[in-house]
Coordinates of C-alpha atoms and ligand atoms in Angstrom, one line a residue:
Chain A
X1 CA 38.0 -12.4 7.3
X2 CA 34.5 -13.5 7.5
X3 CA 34.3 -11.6 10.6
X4 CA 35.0 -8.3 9.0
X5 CA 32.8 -9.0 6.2
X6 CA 29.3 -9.5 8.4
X7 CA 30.9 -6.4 10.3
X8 CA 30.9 -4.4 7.3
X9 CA 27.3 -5.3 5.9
X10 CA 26.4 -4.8 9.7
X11 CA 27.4 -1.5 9.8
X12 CA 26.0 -0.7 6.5
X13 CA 22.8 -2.3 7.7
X14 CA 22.8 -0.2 10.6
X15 CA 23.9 3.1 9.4
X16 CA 20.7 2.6 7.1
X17 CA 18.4 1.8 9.9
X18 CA 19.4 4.2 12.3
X19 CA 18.8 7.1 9.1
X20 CA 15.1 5.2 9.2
X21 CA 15.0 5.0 13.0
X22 CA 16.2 8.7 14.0
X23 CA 14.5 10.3 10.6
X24 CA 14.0 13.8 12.0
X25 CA 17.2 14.0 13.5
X26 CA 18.7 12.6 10.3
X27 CA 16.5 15.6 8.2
X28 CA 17.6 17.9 10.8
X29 CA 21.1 17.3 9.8
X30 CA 21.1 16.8 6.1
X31 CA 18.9 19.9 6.2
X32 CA 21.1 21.8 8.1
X33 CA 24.2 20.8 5.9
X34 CA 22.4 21.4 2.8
X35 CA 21.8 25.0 4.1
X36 CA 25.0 25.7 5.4
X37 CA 26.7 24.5 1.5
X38 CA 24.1 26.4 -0.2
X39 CA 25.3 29.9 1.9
X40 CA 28.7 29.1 1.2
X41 CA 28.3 28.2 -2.2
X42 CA 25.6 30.9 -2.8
X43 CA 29.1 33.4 -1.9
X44 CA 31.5 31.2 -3.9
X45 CA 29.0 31.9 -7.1
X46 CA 29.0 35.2 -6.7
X47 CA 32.6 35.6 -6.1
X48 CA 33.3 33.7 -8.6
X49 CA 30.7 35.3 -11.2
X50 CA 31.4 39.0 -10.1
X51 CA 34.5 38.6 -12.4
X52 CA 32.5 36.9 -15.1
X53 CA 30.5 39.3 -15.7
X54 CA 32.2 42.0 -16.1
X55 CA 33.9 40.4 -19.0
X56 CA 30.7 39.4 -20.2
X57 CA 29.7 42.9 -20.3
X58 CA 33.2 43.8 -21.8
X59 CA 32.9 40.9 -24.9
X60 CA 29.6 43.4 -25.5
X61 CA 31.1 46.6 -24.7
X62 CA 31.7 48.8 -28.0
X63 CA 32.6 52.1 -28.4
X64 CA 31.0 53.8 -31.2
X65 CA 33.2 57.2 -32.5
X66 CA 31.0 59.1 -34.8
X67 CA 32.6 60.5 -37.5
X68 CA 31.7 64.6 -39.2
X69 CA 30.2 64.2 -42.3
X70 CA 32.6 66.2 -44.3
X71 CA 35.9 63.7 -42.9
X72 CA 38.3 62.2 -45.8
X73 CA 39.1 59.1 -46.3
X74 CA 42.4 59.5 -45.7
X75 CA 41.1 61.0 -42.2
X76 CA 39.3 58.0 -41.7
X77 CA 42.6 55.6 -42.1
X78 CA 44.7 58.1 -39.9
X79 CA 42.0 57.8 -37.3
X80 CA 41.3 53.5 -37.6
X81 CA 45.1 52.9 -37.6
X82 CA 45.5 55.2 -34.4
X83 CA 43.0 53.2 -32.7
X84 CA 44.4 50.0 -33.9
X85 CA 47.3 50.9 -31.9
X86 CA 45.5 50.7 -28.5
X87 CA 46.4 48.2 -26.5
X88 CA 43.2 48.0 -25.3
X89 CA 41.2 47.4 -28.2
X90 CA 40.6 44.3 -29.5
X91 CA 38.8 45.1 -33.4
X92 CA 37.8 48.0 -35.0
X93 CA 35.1 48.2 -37.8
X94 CA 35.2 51.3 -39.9
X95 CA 31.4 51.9 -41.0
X96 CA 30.6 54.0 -43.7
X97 CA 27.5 56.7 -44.5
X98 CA 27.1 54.1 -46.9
X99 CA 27.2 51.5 -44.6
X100 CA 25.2 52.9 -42.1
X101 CA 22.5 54.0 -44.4
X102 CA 22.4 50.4 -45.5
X103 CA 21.7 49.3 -41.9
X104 CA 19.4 51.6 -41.4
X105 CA 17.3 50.4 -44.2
X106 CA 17.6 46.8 -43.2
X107 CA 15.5 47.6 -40.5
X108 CA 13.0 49.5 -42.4
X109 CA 9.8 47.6 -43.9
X110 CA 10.4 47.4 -47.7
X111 CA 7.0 49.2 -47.9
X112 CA 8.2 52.4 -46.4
X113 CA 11.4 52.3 -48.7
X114 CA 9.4 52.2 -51.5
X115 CA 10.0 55.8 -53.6
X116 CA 12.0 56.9 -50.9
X117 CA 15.2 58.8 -51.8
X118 CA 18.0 57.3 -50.2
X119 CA 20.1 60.0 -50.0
X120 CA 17.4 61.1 -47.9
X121 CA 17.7 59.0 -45.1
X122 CA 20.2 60.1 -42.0
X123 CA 23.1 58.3 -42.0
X124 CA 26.6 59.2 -40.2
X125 CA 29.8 57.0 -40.7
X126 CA 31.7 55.7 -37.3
X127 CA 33.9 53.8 -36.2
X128 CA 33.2 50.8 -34.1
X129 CA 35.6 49.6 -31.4
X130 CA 35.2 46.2 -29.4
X131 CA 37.7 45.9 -26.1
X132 CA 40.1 42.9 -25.4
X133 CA 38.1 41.0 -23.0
X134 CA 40.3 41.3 -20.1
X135 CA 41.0 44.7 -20.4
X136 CA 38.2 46.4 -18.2
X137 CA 40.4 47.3 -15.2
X138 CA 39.6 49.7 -13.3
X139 CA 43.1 51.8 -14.9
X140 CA 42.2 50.6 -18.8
X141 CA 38.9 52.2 -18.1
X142 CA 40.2 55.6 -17.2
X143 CA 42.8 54.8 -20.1
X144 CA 40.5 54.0 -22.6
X145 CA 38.3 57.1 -21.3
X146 CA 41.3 59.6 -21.5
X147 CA 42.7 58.4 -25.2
X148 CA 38.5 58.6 -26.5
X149 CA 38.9 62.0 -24.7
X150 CA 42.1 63.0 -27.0
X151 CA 40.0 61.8 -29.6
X152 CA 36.7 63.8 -29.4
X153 CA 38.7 66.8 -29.6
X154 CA 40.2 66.0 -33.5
X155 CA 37.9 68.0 -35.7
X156 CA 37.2 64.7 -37.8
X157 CA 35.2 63.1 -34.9
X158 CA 31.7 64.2 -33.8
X159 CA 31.2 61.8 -30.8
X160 CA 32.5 59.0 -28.7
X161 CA 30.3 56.6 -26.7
X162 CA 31.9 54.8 -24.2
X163 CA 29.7 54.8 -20.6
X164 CA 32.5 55.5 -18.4
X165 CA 30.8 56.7 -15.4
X166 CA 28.6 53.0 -15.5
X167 CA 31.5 50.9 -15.5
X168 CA 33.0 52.9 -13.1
X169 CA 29.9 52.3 -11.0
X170 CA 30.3 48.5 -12.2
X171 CA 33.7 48.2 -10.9
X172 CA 32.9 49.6 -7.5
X173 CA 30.3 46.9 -6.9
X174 CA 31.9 44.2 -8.0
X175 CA 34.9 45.6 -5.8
X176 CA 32.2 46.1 -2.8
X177 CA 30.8 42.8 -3.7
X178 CA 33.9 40.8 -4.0
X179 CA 35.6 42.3 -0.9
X180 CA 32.0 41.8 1.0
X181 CA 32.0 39.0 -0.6
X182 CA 35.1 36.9 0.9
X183 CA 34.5 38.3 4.3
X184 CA 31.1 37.1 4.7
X185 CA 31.9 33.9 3.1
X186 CA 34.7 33.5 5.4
X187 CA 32.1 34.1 8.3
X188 CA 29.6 31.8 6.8
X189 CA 31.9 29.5 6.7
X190 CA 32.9 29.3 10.3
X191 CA 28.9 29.8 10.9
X192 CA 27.9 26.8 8.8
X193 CA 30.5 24.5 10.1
X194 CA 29.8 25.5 13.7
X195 CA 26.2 25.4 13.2
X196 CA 26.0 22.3 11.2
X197 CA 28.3 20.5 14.2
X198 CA 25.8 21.8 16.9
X199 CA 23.2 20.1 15.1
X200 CA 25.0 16.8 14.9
X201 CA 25.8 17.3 18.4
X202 CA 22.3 17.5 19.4
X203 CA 21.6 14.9 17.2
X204 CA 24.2 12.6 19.1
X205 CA 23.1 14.3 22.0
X206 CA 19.5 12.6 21.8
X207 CA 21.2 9.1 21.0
X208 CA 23.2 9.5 23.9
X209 CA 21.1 6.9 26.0
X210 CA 21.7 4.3 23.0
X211 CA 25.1 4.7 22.9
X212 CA 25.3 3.9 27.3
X213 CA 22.5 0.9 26.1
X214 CA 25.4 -0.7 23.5
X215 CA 28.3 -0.1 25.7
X216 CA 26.3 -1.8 28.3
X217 CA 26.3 -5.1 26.2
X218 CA 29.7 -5.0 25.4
X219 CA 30.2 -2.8 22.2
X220 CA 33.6 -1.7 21.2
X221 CA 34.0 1.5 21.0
X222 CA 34.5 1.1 17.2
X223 CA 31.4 -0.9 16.5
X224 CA 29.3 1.9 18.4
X225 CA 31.1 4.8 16.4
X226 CA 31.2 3.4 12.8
X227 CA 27.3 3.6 12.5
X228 CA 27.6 7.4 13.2
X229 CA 30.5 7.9 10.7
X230 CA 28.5 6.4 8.2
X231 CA 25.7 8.1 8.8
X232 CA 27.4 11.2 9.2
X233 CA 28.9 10.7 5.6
X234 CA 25.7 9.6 3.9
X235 CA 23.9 12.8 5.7
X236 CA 27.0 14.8 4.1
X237 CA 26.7 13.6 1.0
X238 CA 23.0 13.6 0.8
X239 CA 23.0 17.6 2.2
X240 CA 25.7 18.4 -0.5
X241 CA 23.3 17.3 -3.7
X242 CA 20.2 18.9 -2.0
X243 CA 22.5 22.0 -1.6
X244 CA 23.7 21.9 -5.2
X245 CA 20.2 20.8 -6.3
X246 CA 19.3 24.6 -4.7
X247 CA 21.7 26.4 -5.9
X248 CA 21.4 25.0 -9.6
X249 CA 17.6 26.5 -8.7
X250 CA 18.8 29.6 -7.7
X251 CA 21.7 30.0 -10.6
X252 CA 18.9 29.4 -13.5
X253 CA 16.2 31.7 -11.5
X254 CA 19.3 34.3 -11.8
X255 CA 20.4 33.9 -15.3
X256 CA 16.6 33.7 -16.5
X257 CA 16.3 37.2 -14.3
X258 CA 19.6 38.5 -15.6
X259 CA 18.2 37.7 -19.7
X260 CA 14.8 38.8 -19.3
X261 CA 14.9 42.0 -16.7
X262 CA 18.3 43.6 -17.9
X263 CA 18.0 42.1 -21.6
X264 CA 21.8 41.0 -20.5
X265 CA 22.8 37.4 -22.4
X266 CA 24.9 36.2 -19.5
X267 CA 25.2 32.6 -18.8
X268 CA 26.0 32.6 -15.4
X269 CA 28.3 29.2 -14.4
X270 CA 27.2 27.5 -11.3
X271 CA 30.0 26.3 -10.0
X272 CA 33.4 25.4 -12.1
X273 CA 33.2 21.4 -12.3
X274 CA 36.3 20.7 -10.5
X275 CA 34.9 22.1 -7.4
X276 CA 31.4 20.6 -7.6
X277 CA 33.6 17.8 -6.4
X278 CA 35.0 19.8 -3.9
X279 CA 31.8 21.0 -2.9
X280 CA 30.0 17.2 -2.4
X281 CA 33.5 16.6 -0.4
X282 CA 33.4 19.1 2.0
X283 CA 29.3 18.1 3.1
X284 CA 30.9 14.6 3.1
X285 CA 34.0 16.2 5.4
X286 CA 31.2 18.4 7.5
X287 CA 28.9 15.4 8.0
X288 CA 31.8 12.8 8.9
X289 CA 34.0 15.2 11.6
X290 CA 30.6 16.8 13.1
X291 CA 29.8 13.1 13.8
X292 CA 33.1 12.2 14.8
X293 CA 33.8 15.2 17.6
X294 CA 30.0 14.9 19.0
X295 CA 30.7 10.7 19.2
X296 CA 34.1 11.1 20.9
X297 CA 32.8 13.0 23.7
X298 CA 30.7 10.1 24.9
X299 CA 32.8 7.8 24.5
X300 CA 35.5 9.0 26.4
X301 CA 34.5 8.2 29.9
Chain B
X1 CA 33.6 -16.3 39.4
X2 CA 32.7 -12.8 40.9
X3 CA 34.7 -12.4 44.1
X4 CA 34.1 -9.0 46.0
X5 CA 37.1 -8.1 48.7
X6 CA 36.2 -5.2 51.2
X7 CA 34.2 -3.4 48.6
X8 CA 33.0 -0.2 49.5
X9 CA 31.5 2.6 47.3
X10 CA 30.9 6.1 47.1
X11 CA 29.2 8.0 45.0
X12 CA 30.5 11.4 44.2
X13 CA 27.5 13.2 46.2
X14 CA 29.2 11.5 49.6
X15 CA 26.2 8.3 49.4
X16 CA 27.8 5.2 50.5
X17 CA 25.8 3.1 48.4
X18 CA 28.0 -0.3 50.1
X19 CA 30.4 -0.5 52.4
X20 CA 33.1 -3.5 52.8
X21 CA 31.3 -6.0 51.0
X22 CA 33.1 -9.5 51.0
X23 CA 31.7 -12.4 49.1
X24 CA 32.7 -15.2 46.6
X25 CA 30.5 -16.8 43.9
X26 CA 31.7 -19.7 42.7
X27 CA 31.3 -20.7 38.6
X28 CA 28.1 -22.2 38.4
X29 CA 26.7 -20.7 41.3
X30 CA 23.1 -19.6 41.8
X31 CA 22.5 -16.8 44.6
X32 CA 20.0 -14.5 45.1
X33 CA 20.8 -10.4 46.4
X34 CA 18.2 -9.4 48.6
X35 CA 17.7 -5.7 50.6
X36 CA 15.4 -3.3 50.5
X37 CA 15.3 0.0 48.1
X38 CA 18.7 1.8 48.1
X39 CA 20.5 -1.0 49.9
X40 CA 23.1 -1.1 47.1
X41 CA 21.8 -4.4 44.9
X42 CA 21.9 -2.0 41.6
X43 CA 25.4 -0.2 42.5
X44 CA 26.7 -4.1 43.1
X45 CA 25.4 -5.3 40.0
X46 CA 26.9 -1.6 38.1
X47 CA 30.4 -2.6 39.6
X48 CA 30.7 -6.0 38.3
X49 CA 29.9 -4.4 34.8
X50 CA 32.3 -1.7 35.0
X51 CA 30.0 1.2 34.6
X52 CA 31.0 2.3 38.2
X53 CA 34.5 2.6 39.7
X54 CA 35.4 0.8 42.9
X55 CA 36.3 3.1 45.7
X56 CA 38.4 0.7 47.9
X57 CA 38.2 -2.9 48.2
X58 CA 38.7 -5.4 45.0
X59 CA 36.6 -7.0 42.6
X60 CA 37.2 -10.3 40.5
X61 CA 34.9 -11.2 37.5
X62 CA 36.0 -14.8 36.3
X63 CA 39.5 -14.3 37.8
X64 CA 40.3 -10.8 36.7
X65 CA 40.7 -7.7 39.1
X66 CA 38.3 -5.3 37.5
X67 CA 40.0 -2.4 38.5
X68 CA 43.5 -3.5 36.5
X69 CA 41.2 -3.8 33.2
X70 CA 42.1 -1.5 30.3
X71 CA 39.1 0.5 29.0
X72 CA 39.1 -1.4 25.7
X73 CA 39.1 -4.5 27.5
X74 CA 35.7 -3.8 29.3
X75 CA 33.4 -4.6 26.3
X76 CA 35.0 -7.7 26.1
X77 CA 34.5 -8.8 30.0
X78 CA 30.8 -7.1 29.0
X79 CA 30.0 -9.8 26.7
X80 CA 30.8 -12.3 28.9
X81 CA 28.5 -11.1 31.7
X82 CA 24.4 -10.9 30.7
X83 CA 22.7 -8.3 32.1
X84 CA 18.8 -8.2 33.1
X85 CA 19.2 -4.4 34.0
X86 CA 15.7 -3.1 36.2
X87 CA 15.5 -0.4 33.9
X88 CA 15.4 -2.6 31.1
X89 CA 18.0 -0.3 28.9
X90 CA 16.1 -1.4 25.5
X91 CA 17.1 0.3 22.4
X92 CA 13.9 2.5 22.1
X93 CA 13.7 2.9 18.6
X94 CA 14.8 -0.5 17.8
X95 CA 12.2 -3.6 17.1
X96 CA 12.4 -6.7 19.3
X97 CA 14.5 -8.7 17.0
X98 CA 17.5 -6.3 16.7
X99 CA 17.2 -5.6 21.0
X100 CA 17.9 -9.3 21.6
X101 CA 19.9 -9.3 18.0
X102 CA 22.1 -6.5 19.5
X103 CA 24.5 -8.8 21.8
X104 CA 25.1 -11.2 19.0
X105 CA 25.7 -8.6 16.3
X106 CA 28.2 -6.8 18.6
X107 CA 30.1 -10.3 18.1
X108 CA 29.7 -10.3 14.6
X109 CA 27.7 -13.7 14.0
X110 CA 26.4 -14.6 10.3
X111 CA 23.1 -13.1 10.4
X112 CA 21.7 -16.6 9.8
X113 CA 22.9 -17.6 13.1
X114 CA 21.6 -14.7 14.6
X115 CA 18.2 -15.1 12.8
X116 CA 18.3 -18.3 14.3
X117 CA 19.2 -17.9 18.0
X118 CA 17.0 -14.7 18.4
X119 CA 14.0 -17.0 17.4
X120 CA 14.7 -19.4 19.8
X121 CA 15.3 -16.9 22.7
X122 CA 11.7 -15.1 21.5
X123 CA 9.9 -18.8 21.7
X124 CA 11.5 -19.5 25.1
X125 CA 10.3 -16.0 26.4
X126 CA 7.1 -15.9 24.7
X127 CA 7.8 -13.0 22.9
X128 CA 7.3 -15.3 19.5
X129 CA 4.3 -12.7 18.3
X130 CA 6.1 -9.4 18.5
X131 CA 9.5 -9.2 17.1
X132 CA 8.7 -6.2 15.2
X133 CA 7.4 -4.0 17.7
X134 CA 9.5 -1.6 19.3
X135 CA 9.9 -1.9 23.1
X136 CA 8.0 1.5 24.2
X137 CA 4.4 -0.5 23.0
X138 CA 5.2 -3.6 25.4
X139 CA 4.2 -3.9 28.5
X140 CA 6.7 -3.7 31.6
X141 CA 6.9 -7.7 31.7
X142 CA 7.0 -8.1 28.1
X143 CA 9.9 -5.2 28.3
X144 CA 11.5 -7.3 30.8
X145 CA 11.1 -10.6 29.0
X146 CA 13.0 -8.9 25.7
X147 CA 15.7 -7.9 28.2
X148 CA 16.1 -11.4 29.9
X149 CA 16.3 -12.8 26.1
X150 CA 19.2 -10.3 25.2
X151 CA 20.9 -10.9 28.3
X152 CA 20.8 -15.0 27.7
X153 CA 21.0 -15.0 24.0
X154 CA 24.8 -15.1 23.5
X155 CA 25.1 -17.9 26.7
X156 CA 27.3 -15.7 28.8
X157 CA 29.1 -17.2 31.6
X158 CA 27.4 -14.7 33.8
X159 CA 23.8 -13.3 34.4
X160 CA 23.2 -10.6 36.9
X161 CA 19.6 -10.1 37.0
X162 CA 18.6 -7.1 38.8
X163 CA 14.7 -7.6 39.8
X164 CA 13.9 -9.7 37.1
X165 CA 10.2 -10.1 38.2
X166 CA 9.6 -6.9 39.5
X167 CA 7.3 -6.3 36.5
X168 CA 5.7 -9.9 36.0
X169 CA 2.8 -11.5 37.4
X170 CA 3.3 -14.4 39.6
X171 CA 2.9 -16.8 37.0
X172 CA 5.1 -15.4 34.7
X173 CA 7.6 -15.2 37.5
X174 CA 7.9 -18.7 38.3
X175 CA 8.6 -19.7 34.5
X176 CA 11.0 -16.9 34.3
X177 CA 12.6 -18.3 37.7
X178 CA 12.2 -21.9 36.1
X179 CA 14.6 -20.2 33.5
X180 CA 17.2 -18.7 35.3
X181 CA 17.4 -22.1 37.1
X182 CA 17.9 -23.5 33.8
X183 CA 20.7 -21.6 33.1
X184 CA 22.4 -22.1 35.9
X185 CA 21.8 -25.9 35.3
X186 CA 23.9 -25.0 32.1
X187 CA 26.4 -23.8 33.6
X188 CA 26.5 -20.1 34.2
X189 CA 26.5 -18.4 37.1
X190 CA 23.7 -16.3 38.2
X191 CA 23.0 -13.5 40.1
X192 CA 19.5 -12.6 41.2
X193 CA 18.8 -9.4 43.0
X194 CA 15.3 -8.8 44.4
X195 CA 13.9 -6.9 47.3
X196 CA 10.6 -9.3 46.5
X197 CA 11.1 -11.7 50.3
X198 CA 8.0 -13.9 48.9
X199 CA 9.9 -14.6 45.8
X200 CA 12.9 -15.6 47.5
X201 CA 11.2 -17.5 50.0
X202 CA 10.1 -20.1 47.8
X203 CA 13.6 -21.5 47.1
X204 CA 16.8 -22.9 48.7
X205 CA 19.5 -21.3 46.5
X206 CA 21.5 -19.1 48.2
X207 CA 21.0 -15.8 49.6
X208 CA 23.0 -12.5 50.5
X209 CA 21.2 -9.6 52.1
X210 CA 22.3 -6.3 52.0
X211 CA 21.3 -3.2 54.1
X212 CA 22.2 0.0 53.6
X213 CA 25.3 -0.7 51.7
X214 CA 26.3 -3.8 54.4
X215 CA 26.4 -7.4 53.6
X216 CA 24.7 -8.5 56.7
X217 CA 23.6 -12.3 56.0
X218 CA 25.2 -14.6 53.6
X219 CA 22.7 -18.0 53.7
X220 CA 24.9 -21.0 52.0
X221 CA 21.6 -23.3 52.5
X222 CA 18.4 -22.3 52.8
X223 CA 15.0 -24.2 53.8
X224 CA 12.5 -23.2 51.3
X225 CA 8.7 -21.8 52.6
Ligands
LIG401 N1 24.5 7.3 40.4 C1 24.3 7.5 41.7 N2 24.7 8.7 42.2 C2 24.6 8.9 43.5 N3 23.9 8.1 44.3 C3 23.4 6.9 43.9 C4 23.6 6.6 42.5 N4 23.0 5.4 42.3 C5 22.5 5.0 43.4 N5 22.8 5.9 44.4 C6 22.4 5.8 45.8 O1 23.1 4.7 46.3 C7 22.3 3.9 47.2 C8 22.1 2.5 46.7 O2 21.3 2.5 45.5 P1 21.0 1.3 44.6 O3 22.3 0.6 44.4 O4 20.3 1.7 43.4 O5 20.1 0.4 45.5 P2 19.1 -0.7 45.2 O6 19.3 -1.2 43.8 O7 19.3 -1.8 46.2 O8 17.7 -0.2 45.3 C9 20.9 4.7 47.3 O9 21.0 5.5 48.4 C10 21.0 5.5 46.0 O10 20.3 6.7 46.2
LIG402 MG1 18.1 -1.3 42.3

């Protein structure tokens, strides 16, 4: 029992020294990890925020149908309750000439209202239209395009903004992107692990002498390999915060570009939080089996 | 303790580096291993550790055919054998202290034991003033004096020294031959290879010469110089 217990602080001591001892190899790795998790998870954020924004844009999206002057009320009912029907639309907001003229004046300077005829001022009544979140398909799209379609043609309506062609162009990206996307991820994957265990072999590679040194003296094969798992872990775990530590960087560098360049508000999410767990486990995995597989070879013979 | 039966080896490039070697060295035993360059001392020394395979012939380390060991058994028949390799093989990036440490840690002493019995090993060897430096800064003899203190630090019941004074001045040499002698004294039995004839001339212990891989004299007394 005591045994294990000065083996334990041993290794612990030693994991620590050999970090201090072989710095640059240790950087080397913990760098290399850290890149590696921030191209994967670089993909992973944009896979997983491809599909955010679009229903970001789509919580924004409204489709304003401009109404003739000369339209009823009774018109204006017929027309609200046959959008109301939609199942694509989330809301609609039936705004008068009144309405309008009043929102139009709101943003006038009191000064320039001043012995001004109201009547005077343009003003057209519409009908606003917000989407159900989820319902920017590519199909509701051409849906909701065809039925505003239907729509324009009614004598009642003057106009109907919707901005079809963009999020067609949208949805082709984020198709292209998300497609792209999970192939190059998948490759980066493969890269990052096989790059990140070349390293560690390397690394291993230049300790190989101190590992024939221990043997030498009569170290089990354990006692020469815990030091490396350890190490191996703590480089895993220390690569997986710098590379979160980036991409948290890169994620408010994008949102920040996203608010002030394209006027967007989009909060992009970083990562969900149950795989920011994930994420530190995996350097942790990457760390401990490229140590493990580059420490077995040499202790084979 | 270390009984070698028709050993011969060959290294996989076809060198015979020895060739039906028979000796015995009993527990306690004090002998020296003398030949010139290449006559096999090292590959003798390398087969009592383990870290070469016999080609024919049979060796015994304190009773045990060597060749019958299972690999996880080795570090354990390492432990019992000090090693005073010509190379030195010093942890590089490691101080001093945790060089000679090394052997004890790999036992898993209390570190205030270790603390203890590295101290005493750095006084004996006169390496009291540098415990922190790391071996590349040391001179060759102060090198070889940090590997004599690992190799005696956890009292094995063997030493194999292979030229333990090749890097020492004279002076130096006879304390550090004082020391082996001591051991022995103790107890253990040790195995001194040198191609140094002067050294070895100035004692009576035993001597085995090798040439080219042959045992060719095995001197039970000797007359010293
Ligand atoms: N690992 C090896 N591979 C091939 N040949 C070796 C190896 N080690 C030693 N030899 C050869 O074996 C012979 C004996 O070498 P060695 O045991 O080192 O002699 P000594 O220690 O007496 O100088 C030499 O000819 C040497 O070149
Ligand atoms: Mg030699």
């Amino acid at each position: 029992m005591a045994l294990f217990f000065y083996r334990i602080l041993y290794f612990l001591r030693e994991s620590f020294k050999n970090v201090r001892y072989s710095l640059f190899l240790n950087i080397v790795s913990v760098f290399t990890i850290a890149v590696s998790l921030v191209l994967v998870g670089f993909f992973a954020f944009l896979l997983l925020n491809a599909g955010r924004f679009l229903d970001e844009v789509a919580q924004d999206l409204r489709i304003s149908v401009y109404l003739n002057d000369d339209i009823t009320p009774e018109q204006i009912d017929a027309l609200a309750l046959e959008l109301r029907r939609k199942p694509e639309v989330e809301e609609i907001e039936v705004v008068t000439r009144a309405e309008d003229r009043r929102r139009s004046m709101a943003l006038l300077s009191p000064m320039l209202l001043e012995g001004l005829d109201e009547q005077s001022i343009p003003a057209q009544a519409s009908i606003e239209i917000g989407l159900k979140k989820r319902s920017l398909r590519r199909a509701d799209i051409e849906e909701v395009d065809q039925w505003l379609r239907q729509i324009t043609e009614v004598d009642a309506v003057d106009d109907a903004l919707f901005g079809a062609d963009q999020l067609r162009v949208l949805h082709a990206g984020i198709d292209l992107i998300q497609t792209a996307g999970l192939i190059v991820s998948m490759i980066i994957l493969l890269a990052a692990v096989f790059f990140t265990f070349s390293t560690i072999k390397l690394a291993v590679y230049a300790r190989q002498q101190e590992i024939e040194i221990l043997r030498l003296v009569g170290a089990t094969h354990r006692f020469i390999r815990v030091p490396f798992y350890l190490e191996g872990i703590l480089q895993g775990l220390v690569g997986s915060l710098v590379a979160l530590a980036i991409l948290a960087t890169m994620r408010n560098q994008v949102n920040s570009f996203v608010r002030e360049v394209h006027l967007l508000n989009l909060e992009f999410e970083l990562l969900p939080s149950h795989t920011l767990l994930l994420f530190v486990a995996g350097g942790v995995l990457l760390g401990f089996l490229g140590s493990a597989l580059s420490i077995s070879r040499y202790l084979r013979a | 303790m270390i009984q070698f039966y028709n050993v011969s080896k060959r290294y996989p490039n076809g060198v015979d580096a020895l060739q039906d070697v028979t000796f015995e060295l009993q527990e306690g035993e004090f002998a020296f291993l003398s030949g010139a360059s290449g006559a096999g001392k090292t590959t003798l020394i390398r087969l009592i550790l383990c870290s070469e395979k016999v080609s024919d012939g049979r060796i015994l380390v304190a009773g045990r055919n060597t060749q019958l060991l299972r690999k996880a058994s080795i570090p354990y028949l390492r432990r019992n054998i000090g090693v005073v390799h010509q190379d030195f093989k010093l942890l590089a990036n490691r101080t001093v202290f945790d060089n000679i440490a090394i052997a004890l840690e790999i036992i898993g002493l209390p570190r205030r034991e270790i603390r203890a019995r590295v101290h005493q090993m750095l006084e004996l060897l006169h390496l009291e003033n540098y415990p922190n430096e790391l071996p590349p800064v040391l001179s060759g003899g102060e090198q070889q004096r940090v590997a004599i203190a690992r190799a005696l630090v956890n009292e094995p019941a063997i030493l194999l020294a292979d030229e333990p004074t090749g890097n020492l001045d004279p002076e130096l040499s006879v304390d550090i031959m004082n020391l082996l002698q001591d051991v022995q004294r103790k107890g253990t039995t040790v195995l001194v290879a040198t191609h140094d004839r002067a050294l070895i001339e100035r004692y009576s212990q035993r001597l085995l010469v090798l040439d080219r891989g042959a045992l060719v004299a095995d001197e039970k007394e000797r007359l010293p110089a």
